[in-house]
Structures are given as structure tokens and as C-alpha cells.
PDB file of C-alpha atoms in Angstrom:
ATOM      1  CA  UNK A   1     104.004  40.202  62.586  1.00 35.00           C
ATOM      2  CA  UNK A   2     101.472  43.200  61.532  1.00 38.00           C
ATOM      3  CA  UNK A   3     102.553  45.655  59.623  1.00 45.00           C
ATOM      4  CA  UNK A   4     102.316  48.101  56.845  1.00 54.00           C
ATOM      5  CA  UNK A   5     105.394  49.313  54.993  1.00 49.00           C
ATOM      6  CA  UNK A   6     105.956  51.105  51.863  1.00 42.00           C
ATOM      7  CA  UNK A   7     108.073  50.298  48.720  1.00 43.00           C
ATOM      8  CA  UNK A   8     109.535  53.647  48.019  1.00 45.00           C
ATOM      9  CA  UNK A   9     111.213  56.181  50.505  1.00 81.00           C
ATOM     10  CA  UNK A  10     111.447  59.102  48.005  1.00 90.00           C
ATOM     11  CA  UNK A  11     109.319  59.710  44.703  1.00 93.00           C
ATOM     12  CA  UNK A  12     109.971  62.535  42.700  1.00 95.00           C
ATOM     13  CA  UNK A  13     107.360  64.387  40.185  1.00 96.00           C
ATOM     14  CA  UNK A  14     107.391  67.018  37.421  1.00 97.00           C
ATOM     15  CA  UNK A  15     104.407  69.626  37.904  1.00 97.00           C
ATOM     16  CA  UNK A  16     101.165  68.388  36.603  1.00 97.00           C
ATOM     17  CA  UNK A  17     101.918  64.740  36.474  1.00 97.00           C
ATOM     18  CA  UNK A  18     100.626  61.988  38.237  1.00 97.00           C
ATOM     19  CA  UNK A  19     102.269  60.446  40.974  1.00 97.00           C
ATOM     20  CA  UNK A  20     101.764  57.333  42.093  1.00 97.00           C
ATOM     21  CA  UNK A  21     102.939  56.260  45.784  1.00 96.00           C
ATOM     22  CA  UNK A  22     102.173  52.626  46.954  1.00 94.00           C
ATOM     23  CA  UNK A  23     102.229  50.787  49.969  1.00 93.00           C
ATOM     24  CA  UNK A  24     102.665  46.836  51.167  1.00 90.00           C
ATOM     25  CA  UNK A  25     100.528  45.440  53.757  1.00 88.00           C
ATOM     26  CA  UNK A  26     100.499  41.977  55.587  1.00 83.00           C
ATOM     27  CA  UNK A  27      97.487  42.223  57.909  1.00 82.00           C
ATOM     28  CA  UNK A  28      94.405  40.587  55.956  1.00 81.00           C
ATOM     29  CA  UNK A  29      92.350  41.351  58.960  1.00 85.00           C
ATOM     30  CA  UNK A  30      92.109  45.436  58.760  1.00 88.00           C
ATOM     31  CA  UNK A  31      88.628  47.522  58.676  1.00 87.00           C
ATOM     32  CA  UNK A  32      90.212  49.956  56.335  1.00 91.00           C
ATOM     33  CA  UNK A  33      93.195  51.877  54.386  1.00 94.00           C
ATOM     34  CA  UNK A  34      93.733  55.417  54.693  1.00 95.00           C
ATOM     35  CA  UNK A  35      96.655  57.814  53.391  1.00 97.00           C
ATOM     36  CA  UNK A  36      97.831  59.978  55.333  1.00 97.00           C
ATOM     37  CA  UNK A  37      99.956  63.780  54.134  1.00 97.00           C
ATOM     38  CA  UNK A  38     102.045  65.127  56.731  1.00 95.00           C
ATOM     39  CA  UNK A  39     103.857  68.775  55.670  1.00 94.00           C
ATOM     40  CA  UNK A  40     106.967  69.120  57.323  1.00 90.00           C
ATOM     41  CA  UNK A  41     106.776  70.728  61.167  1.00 88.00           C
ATOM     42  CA  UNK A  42     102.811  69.431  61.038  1.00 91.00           C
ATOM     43  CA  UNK A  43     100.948  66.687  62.649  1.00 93.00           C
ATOM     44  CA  UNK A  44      99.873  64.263  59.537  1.00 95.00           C
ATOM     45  CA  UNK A  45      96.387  65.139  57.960  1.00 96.00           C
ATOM     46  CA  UNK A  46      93.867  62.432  56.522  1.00 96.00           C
ATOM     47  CA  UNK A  47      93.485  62.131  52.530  1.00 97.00           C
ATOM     48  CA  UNK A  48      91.231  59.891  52.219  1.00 97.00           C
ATOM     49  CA  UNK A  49      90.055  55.776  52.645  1.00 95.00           C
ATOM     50  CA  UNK A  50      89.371  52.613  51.554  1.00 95.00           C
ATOM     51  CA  UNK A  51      87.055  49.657  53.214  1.00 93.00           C
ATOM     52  CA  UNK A  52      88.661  46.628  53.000  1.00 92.00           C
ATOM     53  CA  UNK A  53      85.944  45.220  50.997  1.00 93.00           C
ATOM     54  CA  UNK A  54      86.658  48.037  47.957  1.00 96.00           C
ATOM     55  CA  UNK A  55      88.537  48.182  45.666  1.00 96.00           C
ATOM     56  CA  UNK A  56      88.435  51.646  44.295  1.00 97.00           C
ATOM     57  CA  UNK A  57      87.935  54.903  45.799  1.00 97.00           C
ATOM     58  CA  UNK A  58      88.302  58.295  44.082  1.00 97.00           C
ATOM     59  CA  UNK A  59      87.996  61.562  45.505  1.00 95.00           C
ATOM     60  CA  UNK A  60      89.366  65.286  44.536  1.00 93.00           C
ATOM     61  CA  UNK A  61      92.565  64.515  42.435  1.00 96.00           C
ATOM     62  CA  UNK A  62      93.224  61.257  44.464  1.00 98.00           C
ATOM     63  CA  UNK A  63      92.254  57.531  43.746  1.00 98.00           C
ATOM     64  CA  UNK A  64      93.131  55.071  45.748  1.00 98.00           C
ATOM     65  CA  UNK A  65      93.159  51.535  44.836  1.00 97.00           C
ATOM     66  CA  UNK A  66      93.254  48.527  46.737  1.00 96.00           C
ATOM     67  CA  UNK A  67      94.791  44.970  45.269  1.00 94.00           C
ATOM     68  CA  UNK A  68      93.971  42.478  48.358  1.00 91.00           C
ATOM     69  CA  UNK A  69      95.202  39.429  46.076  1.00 91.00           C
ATOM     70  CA  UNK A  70      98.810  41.055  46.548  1.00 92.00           C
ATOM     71  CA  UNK A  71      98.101  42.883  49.620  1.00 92.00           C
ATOM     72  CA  UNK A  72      98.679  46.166  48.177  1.00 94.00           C
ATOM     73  CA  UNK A  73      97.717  49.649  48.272  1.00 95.00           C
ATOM     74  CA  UNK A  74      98.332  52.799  46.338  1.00 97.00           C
ATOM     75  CA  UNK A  75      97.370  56.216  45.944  1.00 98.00           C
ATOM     76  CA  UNK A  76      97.475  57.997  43.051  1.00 98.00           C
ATOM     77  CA  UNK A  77      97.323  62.051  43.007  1.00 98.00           C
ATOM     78  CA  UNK A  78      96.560  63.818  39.336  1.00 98.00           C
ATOM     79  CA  UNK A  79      98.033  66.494  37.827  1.00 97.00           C
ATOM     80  CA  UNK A  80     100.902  67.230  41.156  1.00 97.00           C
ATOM     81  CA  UNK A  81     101.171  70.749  42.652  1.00 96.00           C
ATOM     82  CA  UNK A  82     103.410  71.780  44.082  1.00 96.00           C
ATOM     83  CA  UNK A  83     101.572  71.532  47.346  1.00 96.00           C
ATOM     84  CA  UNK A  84     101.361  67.870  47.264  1.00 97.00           C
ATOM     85  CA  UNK A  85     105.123  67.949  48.255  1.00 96.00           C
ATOM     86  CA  UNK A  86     105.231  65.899  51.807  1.00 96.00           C
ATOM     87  CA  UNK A  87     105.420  62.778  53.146  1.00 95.00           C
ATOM     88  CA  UNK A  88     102.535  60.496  52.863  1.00 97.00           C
ATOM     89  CA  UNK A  89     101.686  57.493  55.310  1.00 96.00           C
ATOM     90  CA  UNK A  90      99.470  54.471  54.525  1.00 95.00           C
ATOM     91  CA  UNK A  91      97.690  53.363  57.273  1.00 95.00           C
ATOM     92  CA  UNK A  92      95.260  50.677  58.505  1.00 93.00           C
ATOM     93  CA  UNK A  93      92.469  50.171  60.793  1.00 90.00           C
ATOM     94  CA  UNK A  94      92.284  47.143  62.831  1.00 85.00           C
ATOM     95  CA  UNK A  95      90.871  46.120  66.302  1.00 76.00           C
ATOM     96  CA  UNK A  96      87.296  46.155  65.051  1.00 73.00           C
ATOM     97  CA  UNK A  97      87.819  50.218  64.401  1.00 69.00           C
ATOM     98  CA  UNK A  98      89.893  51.524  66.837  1.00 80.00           C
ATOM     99  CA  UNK A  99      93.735  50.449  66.167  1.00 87.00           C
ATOM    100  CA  UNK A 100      95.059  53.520  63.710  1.00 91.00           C
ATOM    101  CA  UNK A 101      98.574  51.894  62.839  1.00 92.00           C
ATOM    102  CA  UNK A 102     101.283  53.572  59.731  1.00 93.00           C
ATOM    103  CA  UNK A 103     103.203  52.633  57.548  1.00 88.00           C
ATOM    104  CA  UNK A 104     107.024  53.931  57.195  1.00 81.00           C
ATOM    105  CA  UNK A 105     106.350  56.966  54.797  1.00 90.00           C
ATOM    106  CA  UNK A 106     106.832  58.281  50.875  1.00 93.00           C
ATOM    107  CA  UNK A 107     108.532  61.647  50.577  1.00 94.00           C
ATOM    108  CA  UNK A 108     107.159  62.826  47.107  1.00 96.00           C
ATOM    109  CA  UNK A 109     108.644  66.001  45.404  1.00 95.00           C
ATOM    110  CA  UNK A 110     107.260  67.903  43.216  1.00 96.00           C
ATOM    111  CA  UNK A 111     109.570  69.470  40.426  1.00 94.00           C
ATOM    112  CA  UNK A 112     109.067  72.772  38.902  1.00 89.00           C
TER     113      UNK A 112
ATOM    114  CA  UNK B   1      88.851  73.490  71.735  1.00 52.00           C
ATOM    115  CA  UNK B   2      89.121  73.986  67.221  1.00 79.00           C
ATOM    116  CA  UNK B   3      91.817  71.167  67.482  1.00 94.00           C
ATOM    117  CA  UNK B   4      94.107  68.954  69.190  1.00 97.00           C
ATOM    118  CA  UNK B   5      96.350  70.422  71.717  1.00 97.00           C
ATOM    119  CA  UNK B   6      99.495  69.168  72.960  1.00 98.00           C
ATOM    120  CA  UNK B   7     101.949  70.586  75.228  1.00 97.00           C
ATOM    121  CA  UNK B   8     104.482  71.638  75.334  1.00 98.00           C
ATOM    122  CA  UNK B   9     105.484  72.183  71.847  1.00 97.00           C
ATOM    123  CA  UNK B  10     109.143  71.827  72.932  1.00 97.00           C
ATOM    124  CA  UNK B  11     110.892  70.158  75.600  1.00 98.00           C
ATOM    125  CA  UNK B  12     114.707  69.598  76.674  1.00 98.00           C
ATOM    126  CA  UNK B  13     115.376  67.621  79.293  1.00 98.00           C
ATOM    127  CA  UNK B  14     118.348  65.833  80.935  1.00 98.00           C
ATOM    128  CA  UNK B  15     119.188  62.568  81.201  1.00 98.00           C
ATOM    129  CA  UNK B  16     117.045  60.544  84.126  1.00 98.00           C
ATOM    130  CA  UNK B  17     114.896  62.866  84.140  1.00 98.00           C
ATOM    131  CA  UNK B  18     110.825  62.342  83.722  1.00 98.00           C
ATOM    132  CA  UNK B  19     108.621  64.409  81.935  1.00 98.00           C
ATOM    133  CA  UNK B  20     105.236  64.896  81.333  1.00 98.00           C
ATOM    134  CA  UNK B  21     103.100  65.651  77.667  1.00 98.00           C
ATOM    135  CA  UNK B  22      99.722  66.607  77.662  1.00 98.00           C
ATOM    136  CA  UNK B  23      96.934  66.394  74.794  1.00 98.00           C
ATOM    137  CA  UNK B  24      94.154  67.642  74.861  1.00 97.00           C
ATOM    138  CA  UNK B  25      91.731  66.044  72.232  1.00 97.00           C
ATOM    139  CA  UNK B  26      89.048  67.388  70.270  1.00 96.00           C
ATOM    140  CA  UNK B  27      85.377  67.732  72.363  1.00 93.00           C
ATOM    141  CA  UNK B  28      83.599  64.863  72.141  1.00 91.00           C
ATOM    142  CA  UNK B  29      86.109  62.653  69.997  1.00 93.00           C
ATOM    143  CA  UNK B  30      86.584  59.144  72.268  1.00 92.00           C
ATOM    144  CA  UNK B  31      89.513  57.622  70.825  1.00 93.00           C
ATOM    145  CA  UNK B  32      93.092  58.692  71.428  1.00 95.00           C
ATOM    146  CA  UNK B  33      96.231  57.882  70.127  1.00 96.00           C
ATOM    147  CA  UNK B  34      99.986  58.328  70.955  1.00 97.00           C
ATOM    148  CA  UNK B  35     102.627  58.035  68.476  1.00 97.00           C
ATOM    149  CA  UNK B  36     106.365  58.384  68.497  1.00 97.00           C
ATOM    150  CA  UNK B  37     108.128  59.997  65.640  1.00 94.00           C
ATOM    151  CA  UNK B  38     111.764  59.851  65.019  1.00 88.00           C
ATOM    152  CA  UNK B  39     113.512  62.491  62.500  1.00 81.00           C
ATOM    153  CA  UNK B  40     112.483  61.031  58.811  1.00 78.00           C
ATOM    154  CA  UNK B  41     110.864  58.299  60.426  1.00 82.00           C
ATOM    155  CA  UNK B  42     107.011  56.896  60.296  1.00 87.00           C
ATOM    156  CA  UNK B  43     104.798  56.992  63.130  1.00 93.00           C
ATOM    157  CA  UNK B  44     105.580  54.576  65.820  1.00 94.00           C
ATOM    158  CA  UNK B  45     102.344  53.523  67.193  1.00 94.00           C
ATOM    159  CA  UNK B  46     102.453  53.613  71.318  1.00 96.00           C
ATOM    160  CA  UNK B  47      99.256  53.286  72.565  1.00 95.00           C
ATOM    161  CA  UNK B  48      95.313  54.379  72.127  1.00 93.00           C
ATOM    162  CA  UNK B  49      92.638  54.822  74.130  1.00 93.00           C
ATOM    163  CA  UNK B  50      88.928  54.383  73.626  1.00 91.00           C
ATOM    164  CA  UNK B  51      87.418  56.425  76.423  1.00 91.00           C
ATOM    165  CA  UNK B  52      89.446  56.414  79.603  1.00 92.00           C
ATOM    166  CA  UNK B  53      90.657  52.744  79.282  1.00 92.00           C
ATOM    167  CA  UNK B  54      94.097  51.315  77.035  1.00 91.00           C
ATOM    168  CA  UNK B  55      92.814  48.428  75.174  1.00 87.00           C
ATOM    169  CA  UNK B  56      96.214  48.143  73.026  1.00 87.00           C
ATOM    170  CA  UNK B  57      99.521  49.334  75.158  1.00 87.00           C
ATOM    171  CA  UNK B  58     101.608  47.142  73.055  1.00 88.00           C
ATOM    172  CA  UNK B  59     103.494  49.720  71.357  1.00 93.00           C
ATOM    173  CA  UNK B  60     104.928  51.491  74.245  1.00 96.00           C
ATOM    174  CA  UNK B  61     108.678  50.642  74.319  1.00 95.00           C
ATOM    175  CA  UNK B  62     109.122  49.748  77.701  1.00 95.00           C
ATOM    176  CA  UNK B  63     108.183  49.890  81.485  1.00 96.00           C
ATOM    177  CA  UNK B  64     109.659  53.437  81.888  1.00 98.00           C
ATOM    178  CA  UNK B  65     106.295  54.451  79.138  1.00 98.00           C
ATOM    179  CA  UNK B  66     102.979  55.173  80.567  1.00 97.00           C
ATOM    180  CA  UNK B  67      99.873  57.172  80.024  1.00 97.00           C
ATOM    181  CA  UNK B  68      96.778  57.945  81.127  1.00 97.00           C
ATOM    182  CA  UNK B  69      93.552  59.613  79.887  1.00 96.00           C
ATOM    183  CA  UNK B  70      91.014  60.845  82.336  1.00 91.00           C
ATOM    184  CA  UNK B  71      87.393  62.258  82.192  1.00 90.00           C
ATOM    185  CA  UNK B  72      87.370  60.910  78.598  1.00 86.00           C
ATOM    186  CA  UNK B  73      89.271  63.838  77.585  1.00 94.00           C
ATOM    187  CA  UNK B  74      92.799  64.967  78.266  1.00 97.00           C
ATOM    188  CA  UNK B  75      96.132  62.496  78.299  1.00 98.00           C
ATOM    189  CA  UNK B  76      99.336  62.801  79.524  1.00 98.00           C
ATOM    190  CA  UNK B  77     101.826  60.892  78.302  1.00 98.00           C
ATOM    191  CA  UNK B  78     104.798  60.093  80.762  1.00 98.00           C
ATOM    192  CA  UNK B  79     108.326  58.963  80.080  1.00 98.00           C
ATOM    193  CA  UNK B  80     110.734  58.332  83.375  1.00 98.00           C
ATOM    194  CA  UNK B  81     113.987  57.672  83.702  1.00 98.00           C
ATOM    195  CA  UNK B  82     114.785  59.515  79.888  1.00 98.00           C
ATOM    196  CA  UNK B  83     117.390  58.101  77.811  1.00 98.00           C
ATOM    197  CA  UNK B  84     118.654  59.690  74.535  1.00 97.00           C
ATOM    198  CA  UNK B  85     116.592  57.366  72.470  1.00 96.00           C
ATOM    199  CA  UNK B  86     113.465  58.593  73.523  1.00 97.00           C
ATOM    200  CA  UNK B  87     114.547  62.189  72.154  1.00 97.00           C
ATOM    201  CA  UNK B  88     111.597  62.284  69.141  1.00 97.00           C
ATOM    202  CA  UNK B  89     108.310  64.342  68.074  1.00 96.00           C
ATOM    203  CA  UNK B  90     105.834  62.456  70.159  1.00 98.00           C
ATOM    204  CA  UNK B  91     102.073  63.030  68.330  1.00 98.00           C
ATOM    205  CA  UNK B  92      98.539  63.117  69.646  1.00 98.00           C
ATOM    206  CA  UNK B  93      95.692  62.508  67.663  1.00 97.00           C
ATOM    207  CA  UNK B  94      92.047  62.047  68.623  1.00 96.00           C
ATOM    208  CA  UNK B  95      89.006  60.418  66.070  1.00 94.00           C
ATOM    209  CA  UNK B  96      85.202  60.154  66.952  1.00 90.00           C
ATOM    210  CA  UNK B  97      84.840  56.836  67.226  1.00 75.00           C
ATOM    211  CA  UNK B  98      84.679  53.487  65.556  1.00 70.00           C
ATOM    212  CA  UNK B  99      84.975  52.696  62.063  1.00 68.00           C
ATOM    213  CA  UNK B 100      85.668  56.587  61.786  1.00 81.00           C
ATOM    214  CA  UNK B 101      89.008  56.625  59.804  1.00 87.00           C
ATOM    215  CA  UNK B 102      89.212  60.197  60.276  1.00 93.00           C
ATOM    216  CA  UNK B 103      91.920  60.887  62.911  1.00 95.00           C
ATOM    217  CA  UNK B 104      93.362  65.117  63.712  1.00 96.00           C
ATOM    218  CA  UNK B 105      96.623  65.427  65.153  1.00 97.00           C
ATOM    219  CA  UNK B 106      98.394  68.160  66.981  1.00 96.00           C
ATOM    220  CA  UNK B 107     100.950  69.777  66.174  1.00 95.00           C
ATOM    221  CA  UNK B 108     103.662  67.258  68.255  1.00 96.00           C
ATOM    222  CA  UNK B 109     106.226  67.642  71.243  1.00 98.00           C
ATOM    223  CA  UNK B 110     109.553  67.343  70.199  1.00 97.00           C
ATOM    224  CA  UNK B 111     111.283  65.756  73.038  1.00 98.00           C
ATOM    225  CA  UNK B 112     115.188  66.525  73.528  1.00 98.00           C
ATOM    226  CA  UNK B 113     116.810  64.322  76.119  1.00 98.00           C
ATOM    227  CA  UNK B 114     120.480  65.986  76.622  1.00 97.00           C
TER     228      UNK B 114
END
């Protein structure tokens, strides 16, 4: 069936690297990726996207690339604060733009 | 309202019992989702809304789940009949339409059934 899952349940980080988090996906029919950061006790907040028809997207500190041969997705944040510690979803958009579905979730840690 | 509200933040309820949670979505913002969130879990998708209709109810788990929007704007969400299983964070979260990837979320209900 649909779905979007992710490979890793728990990446850890030293301060000012890059982290890399990833995500599988089986749907070939979705609008668009997004990621997802959710800070424990909070609702999850949006990072940023992807149209399915990209393969690249950069924005502040984040890239996100997109590998449709392998149906696969990844996000990678530069130079990790501390603040960057949460979980972070993968999600897709299907339904011709309405269906917002999620992946399971990467718990990334940043180490001091 | 500045974001999406849900209440209430908290709720503990017994066994067979039903309960009600509201959200109240951002002005203006058409589309409105439900999601179910166990403890270290992912988001369990439930059911959206694109104005006051349900095009997609296939997520919610069973006949006891329903939900309704109304005016375009507020949603309850209602669970009867509670069984321990459905104790979890349920989430709101509202977008402004189409192709807009851009959904807010509130803060959550975390549902307790004792």
C-alpha cells in the first residue's frame, strides 16, 4: 500500500556537522515532499519542500534532495545546532494537493 | 485566531466513555487535518477535510471515529465508546489550500482513557 517510512529511528550529531536524515517512499503518484521538525510537547512545524518533478531544493542550512529512480528522499541540515535536536517527519502530498500523509520519524541529537 | 487551536489540551477519561476535541483552524485556511499520535510514534493520518466535506476518511480506525467540520471552520473530532488504545496526542492542523505544502498544527490533545 502507500506509504512513507524512514530508514533510521535515531541519528546522532556532533555540533557543527552535517546531518543527514533520509526517508523511503513507495507512492510514485505524490504532488510533493516536505520535512517536517516537531520539538518535543509541540505540534510538528514545516521545513521546507520538494515538487515531485525536482530534484534539489536548498534553503537556510537545509537541502533537500529527491532520488525518484530509488524512491528516496533526504534532508540534509549544515553545520547542526543544537536546536536542530527533534524529531523530523517526511511527508507527502497526494490527492491532487490535499492528502498531507508522514512518515514514521528521525530523532536526531545533537552532541555538544 | 494567530494559530491553530485545539481543545482541550488534556483529557482523562474512563473507559466507554465519549469525548469530544475541538480545533479551531487558522482564518481562512480550507483544509483540515486530524492525526493520531502515539508516544514516539509518527503521525497517524485520520482524516482531512477540504471545506466542510471528508473526501479521505480512510484513516480513521474504526466506526466508533468520527468528525465533523462546520461553517468551513471549526472541527470536532469524536471518539465513542473509548478503549485504552485510543489513549494518544491527537493533532490538528489546518493549510490554505491546494498544492500549499505548508500545514500549522496546534499544540495536540493528549487523550488518557483510564
Amino acid at each position: 500500500g502507500e506509504s512513507v517510512g524512514l530508514h533510521l529511528p535515531t541519528l546522532s550529531v556532533q555540533e557543527g556537522d552535517n546531518s543527514i536524515i533520509n526517508c523511503a517512499y513507495s507512492n510514485s503518484a505524490s504532488d510533493y515532499f516536505i520535512w517536517y521538525k516537531q520539538e518535543s510537547g509541540k505540534g510538528p512545524q514545516f521545513i521546507i519542500d520538494i515538487r515531485s518533478n525536482m530534484d534539489k531544493r536548498q534553503g537556510q542550512r537545509v537541502t533537500v534532495l529527491l532520488n525518484k529512480t530509488v524512491k528516496h528522499l533526504s534532508l540534509q541540515i549544515a553545520a547542526t545546532q543544537p536546536g536542530d535536536s527533534a524529531v523530523y517527519f517526511c511527508a507527502e502530498i497526494t490527492g491532487g494537493g490535499n492528502k498531507l500523509t508522514f512518515g514514521t520519524g528521525t530523532q536526531l541529537k545533537v552532541e555538544l | 485566531g494567530a494559530g491553530v487551536s485545539q481543545s482541550p489540551s488534556n483529557k482523562v477519561t474512563e473507559k466507554g466513555k465519549d469525548v469530544e476535541l475541538r480545533c479551531d483552524p487558522i482564518s481562512g485556511h480550507t483544509a483540515l487535518y486530524w492525526y493520531r499520535q502515539s508516544l514516539g510514534q509518527g503521525l497517524e493520518f485520520l482524516i482531512y477535510f477540504q471545506g466542510n466535506s471528508a473526501p479521505d476518511k480512510s484513516g480513521l480506525p474504526s466506526d466508533r471515529f468520527s468528525a465533523e467540520r462546520t461553517g468551513g471552520s471549526v472541527s470536532t473530532l469524536t471518539i465513542q465508546r473509548t478503549q485504552q488504545e485510543d489513549s494518544a496526542v491527537y493533532l490538528c492542523a489546518s493549510k490554505t489550500g491546494l498544492l500549499n505544502t505548508e500545514a500549522f498544527f496546534g499544540q495536540g490533545t493528549r487523550l488518557t482513557v483510564v
